[in-house]
Rosetta silent file (secondary structure, phi, psi, omega in degrees, C-alpha in Angstrom):
SEQUENCE: MGIEDFGGGQSQSDVLVVTTNDVPGYRVDKVIGEVFGLTVRSRHVGSQIGAGLKSLIGGELKGLTKTLVETRNQAMERLVEQARARGANAVLMFRFDVTEAADVGTEVCAYGTAVVISQR
SCORE:     score description
SCORE:     0.000 S_00000001
   1 L     0.000  132.957  178.445    0.000    0.000    0.000 S_00000001
   2 L   -91.906  174.955 -179.220    1.308    3.431   -0.943 S_00000001
   3 H   -61.185  -29.530  179.392    0.889    6.722    0.853 S_00000001
   4 H   -63.658  -21.769  177.424   -2.080    7.539   -1.391 S_00000001
   5 H   -75.112  -17.688 -175.416   -3.973    4.729    0.340 S_00000001
   6 L  -115.711    6.043  178.922   -3.643    6.473    3.685 S_00000001
   7 L  -101.602  161.926  177.547   -4.206   10.090    2.714 S_00000001
   8 L  -139.615 -154.441  177.983   -7.402   11.977    2.495 S_00000001
   9 L    96.590 -173.022 -170.767   -8.580   15.439    1.890 S_00000001
  10 L   -93.204  131.924  169.688   -9.907   17.263   -1.059 S_00000001
  11 L   -91.397 -168.450 -178.953   -8.923   16.652   -4.626 S_00000001
  12 L   -55.720  130.327 -179.347   -9.762   19.197   -7.319 S_00000001
  13 L  -155.936  154.156  176.318  -13.226   20.627   -6.640 S_00000001
  14 L   -83.321   -3.118  177.406  -15.277   23.724   -7.338 S_00000001
  15 L  -116.228  114.015  178.905  -16.082   23.878   -3.609 S_00000001
  16 E   -77.892  133.031  178.581  -13.159   24.893   -1.394 S_00000001
  17 E  -120.408  121.996 -179.367  -13.131   23.161    1.999 S_00000001
  18 L  -133.862  156.811  178.963  -11.031   24.668    4.804 S_00000001
  19 L   -91.226   -1.696 -176.077  -10.770   24.226    8.560 S_00000001
  20 L   -93.051  169.408  178.525  -10.384   27.962    9.146 S_00000001
  21 L   -76.849  -21.546 -177.864  -12.949   30.715    9.799 S_00000001
  22 L  -150.047  175.099  178.913  -11.983   32.558    6.640 S_00000001
  23 L  -122.958  117.513 -178.903   -9.887   32.310    3.486 S_00000001
  24 L   -53.683  132.673  179.798   -7.090   34.872    3.094 S_00000001
  25 L    86.283   -0.899  179.833   -7.760   37.172    0.149 S_00000001
  26 E  -124.514  156.489  173.821  -11.456   36.287    0.039 S_00000001
  27 E  -120.984  152.315  176.752  -14.551   37.717    1.671 S_00000001
  28 E   -87.391  115.997  179.853  -17.692   35.876    2.705 S_00000001
  29 E   -88.864  -29.706 -176.544  -20.582   37.230    0.621 S_00000001
  30 E  -155.422  133.426  173.482  -23.259   34.898    1.931 S_00000001
  31 E   -98.964  119.456 -179.035  -23.582   32.381    4.735 S_00000001
  32 E   -87.972  -40.810  177.644  -25.772   29.493    3.635 S_00000001
  33 E   130.731 -174.447 -176.936  -25.547   27.459    6.822 S_00000001
  34 E   -66.557  138.640  171.920  -24.468   24.122    8.189 S_00000001
  35 E  -132.092  154.080  177.093  -23.841   21.264    5.800 S_00000001
  36 E  -150.398  158.971  172.140  -22.750   17.734    6.543 S_00000001
  37 E  -127.166  133.067 -172.703  -21.913   14.440    4.933 S_00000001
  38 E  -130.224  140.796  171.498  -22.608   11.272    6.854 S_00000001
  39 E  -147.546  149.801  176.385  -21.748    7.627    6.392 S_00000001
  40 E  -126.718  126.695 -179.929  -21.918    4.579    8.638 S_00000001
  41 E  -113.770  132.723  175.943  -19.685    1.591    8.002 S_00000001
  42 E   -80.513  159.948  178.434  -20.248   -1.813    9.540 S_00000001
  43 L   -81.229  141.253  175.767  -17.387   -3.791   10.910 S_00000001
  44 L   -92.919  125.282 -175.318  -15.987   -6.612    8.798 S_00000001
  45 H   -55.931  -42.913 -179.307  -15.624   -9.772   10.881 S_00000001
  46 H   -61.893  -43.564 -179.219  -12.323  -10.728    9.224 S_00000001
  47 H   -69.910  -31.510  177.528  -10.755   -7.343    9.843 S_00000001
  48 H   -66.450  -40.931  178.064  -11.973   -7.377   13.442 S_00000001
  49 H   -65.347  -45.661  177.860  -10.293  -10.727   14.046 S_00000001
  50 H   -60.526  -40.846  179.633   -7.105   -9.485   12.366 S_00000001
  51 H   -65.479  -38.744  178.296   -7.226   -6.287   14.411 S_00000001
  52 H   -63.133  -42.321  178.472   -7.661   -8.307   17.611 S_00000001
  53 H   -67.773  -41.861 -179.273   -4.635  -10.433   16.814 S_00000001
  54 H   -64.113  -34.563 -178.823   -2.557   -7.407   15.798 S_00000001
  55 H   -66.512  -21.040  177.832   -3.438   -5.651   19.039 S_00000001
  56 H   -71.536  -33.920 -177.315   -1.742   -8.459   20.935 S_00000001
  57 H  -105.746  -11.066  178.752    1.623   -7.775   19.295 S_00000001
  58 L    89.155  166.544  178.639    1.230   -4.073   18.565 S_00000001
  59 L   113.753  170.647 -178.307    1.586   -2.068   15.385 S_00000001
  60 L   -74.125  141.071  175.840   -0.623   -0.228   12.946 S_00000001
  61 L   -93.359   81.808 -170.357   -3.893   -1.778   11.852 S_00000001
  62 H   -60.836  -38.466  179.157   -3.408   -0.939    8.169 S_00000001
  63 H   -62.788  -43.291  178.547   -6.653   -2.491    6.966 S_00000001
  64 H   -70.332  -35.901  177.385   -8.684   -0.493    9.469 S_00000001
  65 H   -61.046  -48.523  179.981   -6.681    2.659    8.727 S_00000001
  66 H   -61.492  -40.706  178.686   -7.419    2.352    5.007 S_00000001
  67 H   -63.507  -41.814 -179.899  -11.106    1.736    5.701 S_00000001
  68 H   -66.649  -38.843  176.966  -11.335    4.817    7.927 S_00000001
  69 H   -61.418  -46.421  178.972   -9.620    6.972    5.271 S_00000001
  70 H   -61.202  -40.170 -179.857  -12.102    5.739    2.646 S_00000001
  71 H   -66.179  -45.034  177.877  -14.989    6.394    5.027 S_00000001
  72 H   -62.293  -42.798  179.306  -13.826    9.938    5.824 S_00000001
  73 H   -62.520  -38.706  177.352  -13.341   10.676    2.123 S_00000001
  74 H   -64.814  -43.278  178.291  -16.882    9.475    1.380 S_00000001
  75 H   -62.303  -40.544  179.366  -18.301   11.674    4.141 S_00000001
  76 H   -66.263  -40.568  177.442  -16.324   14.644    2.802 S_00000001
  77 H   -60.757  -40.044  178.803  -17.561   14.012   -0.756 S_00000001
  78 H   -67.377  -37.579  175.918  -21.148   14.031    0.530 S_00000001
  79 H   -60.980  -46.924 -179.718  -20.501   17.292    2.396 S_00000001
  80 H   -63.033  -41.489  178.004  -19.185   18.900   -0.818 S_00000001
  81 H   -60.283  -42.982  179.784  -22.188   17.606   -2.802 S_00000001
  82 H   -66.177  -42.966  178.949  -24.581   19.129   -0.258 S_00000001
  83 H   -61.426  -46.043  178.977  -22.731   22.444   -0.216 S_00000001
  84 H   -60.382  -44.437 -178.907  -22.730   22.593   -4.024 S_00000001
  85 H   -62.921  -27.411 -179.911  -26.443   21.726   -4.185 S_00000001
  86 L   -92.601    3.339  175.287  -27.199   24.617   -1.820 S_00000001
  87 L    93.179   12.248 -179.221  -25.219   27.098   -3.934 S_00000001
  88 L   -85.615  153.304  170.517  -22.008   27.318   -1.917 S_00000001
  89 L  -118.349    6.725  176.938  -18.534   27.581   -3.346 S_00000001
  90 E  -157.723  156.043  172.681  -16.776   27.030   -0.008 S_00000001
  91 E  -127.931  121.516  178.921  -17.148   25.312    3.345 S_00000001
  92 E   -99.916  160.359  176.672  -15.566   26.976    6.364 S_00000001
  93 E    55.303   41.071 -179.539  -14.774   25.455    9.774 S_00000001
  94 E   -65.030  135.777  178.687  -14.671   21.935    8.318 S_00000001
  95 E  -145.864  162.150  170.140  -14.493   19.140   10.913 S_00000001
  96 E  -114.002  147.392  170.580  -14.944   15.380   11.283 S_00000001
  97 E  -130.398  128.900 -178.903  -16.847   13.641   14.045 S_00000001
  98 E  -123.748  126.828  178.987  -16.410    9.894   14.493 S_00000001
  99 E  -140.314  160.397  173.566  -18.594    7.813   16.822 S_00000001
 100 E   -77.533  138.452 -178.499  -19.596    4.238   17.364 S_00000001
 101 E  -109.518   94.558  174.953  -23.013    3.463   15.894 S_00000001
 102 L    52.076   37.493  177.656  -24.944    1.092   18.160 S_00000001
 103 L    58.194   18.824  178.517  -21.980   -1.315   18.463 S_00000001
 104 L  -119.703   -8.615 -178.321  -22.382   -2.400   14.826 S_00000001
 105 E  -176.784 -169.993 -178.576  -20.245    0.120   13.006 S_00000001
 106 E  -120.857  130.568  177.541  -18.624    3.500   12.879 S_00000001
 107 E   -99.969  128.109  176.848  -20.421    6.739   12.025 S_00000001
 108 E  -121.024  123.780  179.512  -18.338    9.424   10.352 S_00000001
 109 E  -120.057  123.847  172.816  -19.797   12.894    9.934 S_00000001
 110 E  -101.224  130.211 -176.843  -18.019   15.646    7.989 S_00000001
 111 E  -145.212  159.909  179.022  -19.500   19.062    8.756 S_00000001
 112 E  -178.544 -169.622 -179.097  -18.933   22.762    8.318 S_00000001
 113 E  -109.152  118.982  178.929  -20.507   26.056    7.285 S_00000001
 114 E   -78.508  132.903 -178.852  -21.448   26.471    3.627 S_00000001
 115 E  -142.533  166.130  168.705  -20.714   29.934    2.257 S_00000001
 116 E  -110.598  124.294  179.505  -20.297   31.909   -0.930 S_00000001
 117 E  -118.302  157.539  173.327  -16.912   33.610   -1.124 S_00000001
 118 E  -145.182  156.374 -179.968  -15.317   35.955   -3.640 S_00000001
 119 E   -68.373  145.345  178.878  -11.876   37.451   -4.072 S_00000001
 120 L   -75.670    0.000    0.000  -11.301   40.855   -2.497 S_00000001
């Protein structure tokens, strides 16, 4: 597995996503409101067994890491789709929230504030 398997974030998109309150050189023309992308992934029995065995000897759980990266990327893609559908060209204060979903999987929520920005 290469580094691209363990990275995330935004590829080329017409909707800029940042973790900051503002974007240097841009002004916020309109605040649209909160947007989010949500996904829930169930646990794979095989990976859980492998993770249990790996935890005995230590080390990174690469299969679970890759799955979490894919899950976060899917949640982020859904956030961007929602922002675009509501007329935004940027999402400010982007964050992830990860929780256990009723002991059957992991819920990943990407959220932020959809806005329209323009260059100053």
